[in-house]
XYZ file of C-alpha atoms in Angstrom:
213
model
C -0.260 3.124 -22.913
C 0.394 2.611 -19.209
C -2.186 -0.179 -19.048
C -0.607 -1.835 -22.094
C 2.851 -1.663 -20.515
C 1.546 -3.091 -17.237
C -0.072 -5.981 -19.098
C 3.142 -6.576 -21.052
C 5.223 -6.604 -17.866
C 2.796 -8.942 -16.112
C 3.084 -11.348 -19.040
C 6.880 -11.333 -18.902
C 7.596 -11.866 -15.219
C 7.185 -14.813 -12.886
C 3.526 -15.694 -12.295
C 1.687 -15.133 -9.035
C 1.446 -18.140 -6.747
C -2.148 -19.324 -6.400
C -2.580 -17.915 -2.878
C -1.539 -14.465 -4.049
C -3.807 -14.546 -7.109
C -6.680 -15.570 -4.859
C -5.826 -12.826 -2.347
C -5.745 -10.178 -5.060
C -9.098 -11.250 -6.515
C -10.716 -11.391 -3.075
C -9.409 -7.908 -2.327
C -10.830 -6.490 -5.560
C -14.265 -7.982 -4.898
C -14.706 -7.653 -1.140
C -12.696 -4.651 0.103
C -12.871 -0.901 -0.158
C -9.865 0.761 -1.792
C -8.631 -2.436 -3.488
C -5.916 -0.398 -5.209
C -4.061 -0.535 -1.882
C -3.239 -4.182 -2.677
C 0.291 -4.451 -4.086
C -0.593 -6.694 -7.015
C 1.370 -8.942 -9.341
C 4.077 -6.585 -10.650
C 4.989 -4.913 -7.390
C 4.569 -8.175 -5.531
C 7.210 -9.927 -7.646
C 9.578 -7.012 -7.055
C 8.999 -7.200 -3.294
C 9.657 -10.924 -3.347
C 12.824 -10.414 -5.415
C 14.134 -7.596 -3.191
C 13.540 -9.740 -0.128
C 15.358 -12.689 -1.690
C 18.273 -10.379 -2.556
C 18.463 -8.827 0.922
C 18.038 -12.217 2.645
C 16.717 -10.698 5.872
C 16.412 -12.643 9.106
C 13.932 -10.148 10.583
C 11.435 -8.045 8.627
C 8.979 -5.406 9.833
C 5.961 -4.345 7.765
C 3.739 -1.353 8.562
C 0.328 -1.742 6.944
C -0.833 -5.290 6.225
C -4.199 -4.572 4.523
C -5.262 -7.948 3.043
C -1.821 -9.525 3.384
C -0.645 -9.546 -0.239
C 2.664 -7.772 0.370
C 3.292 -9.768 3.554
C 2.896 -13.008 1.620
C 5.297 -11.754 -1.066
C 7.899 -10.833 1.540
C 7.455 -14.150 3.342
C 7.887 -15.979 0.043
C 11.278 -14.333 -0.472
C 12.585 -14.761 3.074
C 15.176 -17.359 4.069
C 13.718 -20.359 5.875
C 14.838 -19.115 9.296
C 13.534 -15.543 8.872
C 10.542 -13.946 10.600
C 8.131 -11.212 9.508
C 6.327 -8.919 11.941
C 3.448 -7.135 10.206
C 1.270 -4.422 11.771
C -2.353 -3.708 10.764
C -4.501 -1.016 12.368
C -7.895 -2.462 11.332
C -8.878 -5.051 13.928
C -11.699 -6.285 11.681
C -9.031 -7.707 9.363
C -7.502 -9.976 11.995
C -9.480 -13.172 11.342
C -9.160 -12.894 7.567
C -5.427 -12.285 7.791
C -4.762 -15.108 10.225
C -6.725 -17.515 8.021
C -4.823 -16.398 4.938
C -1.393 -16.498 6.571
C -2.107 -19.999 7.891
C -2.075 -21.172 4.267
C 1.412 -19.790 3.627
C 4.476 -22.031 3.689
C 5.896 -19.497 6.154
C 2.792 -19.517 8.378
C 4.686 -20.034 11.635
C 7.072 -17.175 10.800
C 4.503 -14.460 10.007
C 3.538 -12.577 13.166
C 0.475 -10.327 12.929
C 0.158 -7.362 15.293
C -3.137 -5.462 15.403
C -2.983 -1.775 16.332
C -1.638 1.634 15.381
C 1.917 1.249 14.072
C 3.067 4.281 16.061
C 2.037 2.435 19.223
C 2.850 -1.160 18.232
C 6.329 -0.742 16.756
C 7.941 0.566 19.974
C 6.783 -2.651 21.674
C 8.841 -4.632 19.126
C 12.159 -3.048 20.056
C 13.281 -6.359 21.570
C 13.016 -7.855 18.050
C 15.438 -5.266 16.640
C 17.620 -4.889 14.767
C 15.555 -5.562 11.664
C 17.208 -6.254 8.326
C 14.334 -4.881 6.268
C 11.290 -2.659 6.831
C 8.378 -2.163 4.420
C 6.317 0.988 5.021
C 2.816 1.031 3.523
C 0.559 2.420 6.253
C -1.017 5.841 6.951
C 0.597 8.287 4.537
C 0.181 11.168 6.995
C 2.661 9.490 9.317
C 5.410 8.473 6.881
C 7.913 10.925 8.447
C 7.219 9.482 11.914
C 7.420 5.918 10.600
C 10.827 6.642 9.109
C 12.206 8.234 12.253
C 10.848 5.384 14.352
C 12.156 2.542 12.194
C 15.514 3.870 10.989
C 16.798 3.417 14.533
C 15.628 -0.208 14.511
C 17.353 -1.276 11.291
C 20.862 -2.718 11.310
C 23.614 -0.855 9.441
C 23.405 -1.991 5.836
C 19.730 -2.895 6.232
C 16.923 -1.572 4.071
C 13.720 0.438 4.406
C 11.278 0.246 1.485
C 8.411 2.761 1.319
C 5.398 2.442 -0.973
C 3.280 5.181 -2.613
C 6.016 7.805 -2.554
C 4.871 9.396 -5.836
C 1.216 9.437 -4.736
C -0.426 9.673 -8.180
C 2.065 12.353 -9.148
C 0.656 14.790 -6.588
C 4.110 15.195 -5.008
C 5.343 16.955 -8.151
C 2.367 19.225 -8.840
C 2.992 22.979 -9.013
C 0.153 23.861 -6.643
C 0.969 23.408 -2.921
C -0.533 20.235 -1.473
C -3.410 20.750 0.947
C -4.397 17.194 1.892
C -2.529 15.574 4.806
C -1.664 12.392 2.900
C 0.202 14.219 0.139
C 1.885 16.551 2.611
C 3.006 13.570 4.698
C 4.569 11.816 1.731
C 6.211 14.999 0.456
C 7.729 15.620 3.879
C 8.972 12.027 4.003
C 10.535 12.346 0.539
C 12.272 15.586 1.538
C 13.563 14.102 4.799
C 15.029 10.895 3.394
C 16.658 12.687 0.452
C 18.733 14.715 2.911
C 19.159 12.390 5.887
C 22.840 11.388 6.231
C 21.854 8.092 7.864
C 20.498 6.633 4.605
C 21.126 6.530 0.891
C 18.028 6.824 -1.228
C 16.760 5.496 -4.552
C 13.268 5.768 -6.028
C 11.597 3.472 -8.549
C 8.738 5.042 -10.573
C 6.824 1.786 -10.315
C 3.065 1.912 -9.889
C 2.659 4.698 -7.287
C 6.352 5.066 -6.446
C 8.634 2.791 -4.438
C 11.485 4.313 -2.434
C 14.404 2.145 -1.309
C 16.608 3.324 1.539
C 19.838 1.697 2.711
C 20.831 2.454 6.285
C 24.461 3.500 6.249
C 27.055 2.103 8.665
């Protein structure tokens, strides 16, 4: 039933631009763990959220093949900039080539390295209006603590994979570091007075945080 609903949704939302459709197909064929690619449904939501927030500065942790970055860039105002961080240096050439084909090519800034090391070097770009977290699940709590201080009051942090295949709600205690990292993140943001929290049960879970004044 879930596959049928996904197909129905995909047929009743705005279509993927050609560059995104090509990126998704290339990811499925040529990359390990292609499920990490946001895809059509989540991509249109990311684009819509970005268009609603109208950020001038966006930070993304975890670029992978660039699908989500392209969606965010598509929704940004014409004077906005996106800084996206990818740990895999072997992805650099592919990403730069792909981003060069975007209408926002000169406003997408790729940073190669560990987000925990790269993001502090971007403090001069702060405050950000929007942050998208989709990197190493083990470090979600650290990513939150690091970025919440760099987001303007009223700005947004969006975190992907926060339901993690439903493992976060299983009765047995989690033993793998990815699930434990996400569960800790979910617990932290639900109680942190600096943010208000909503969660969308879309795909693998999408949490939206608004940084309070």
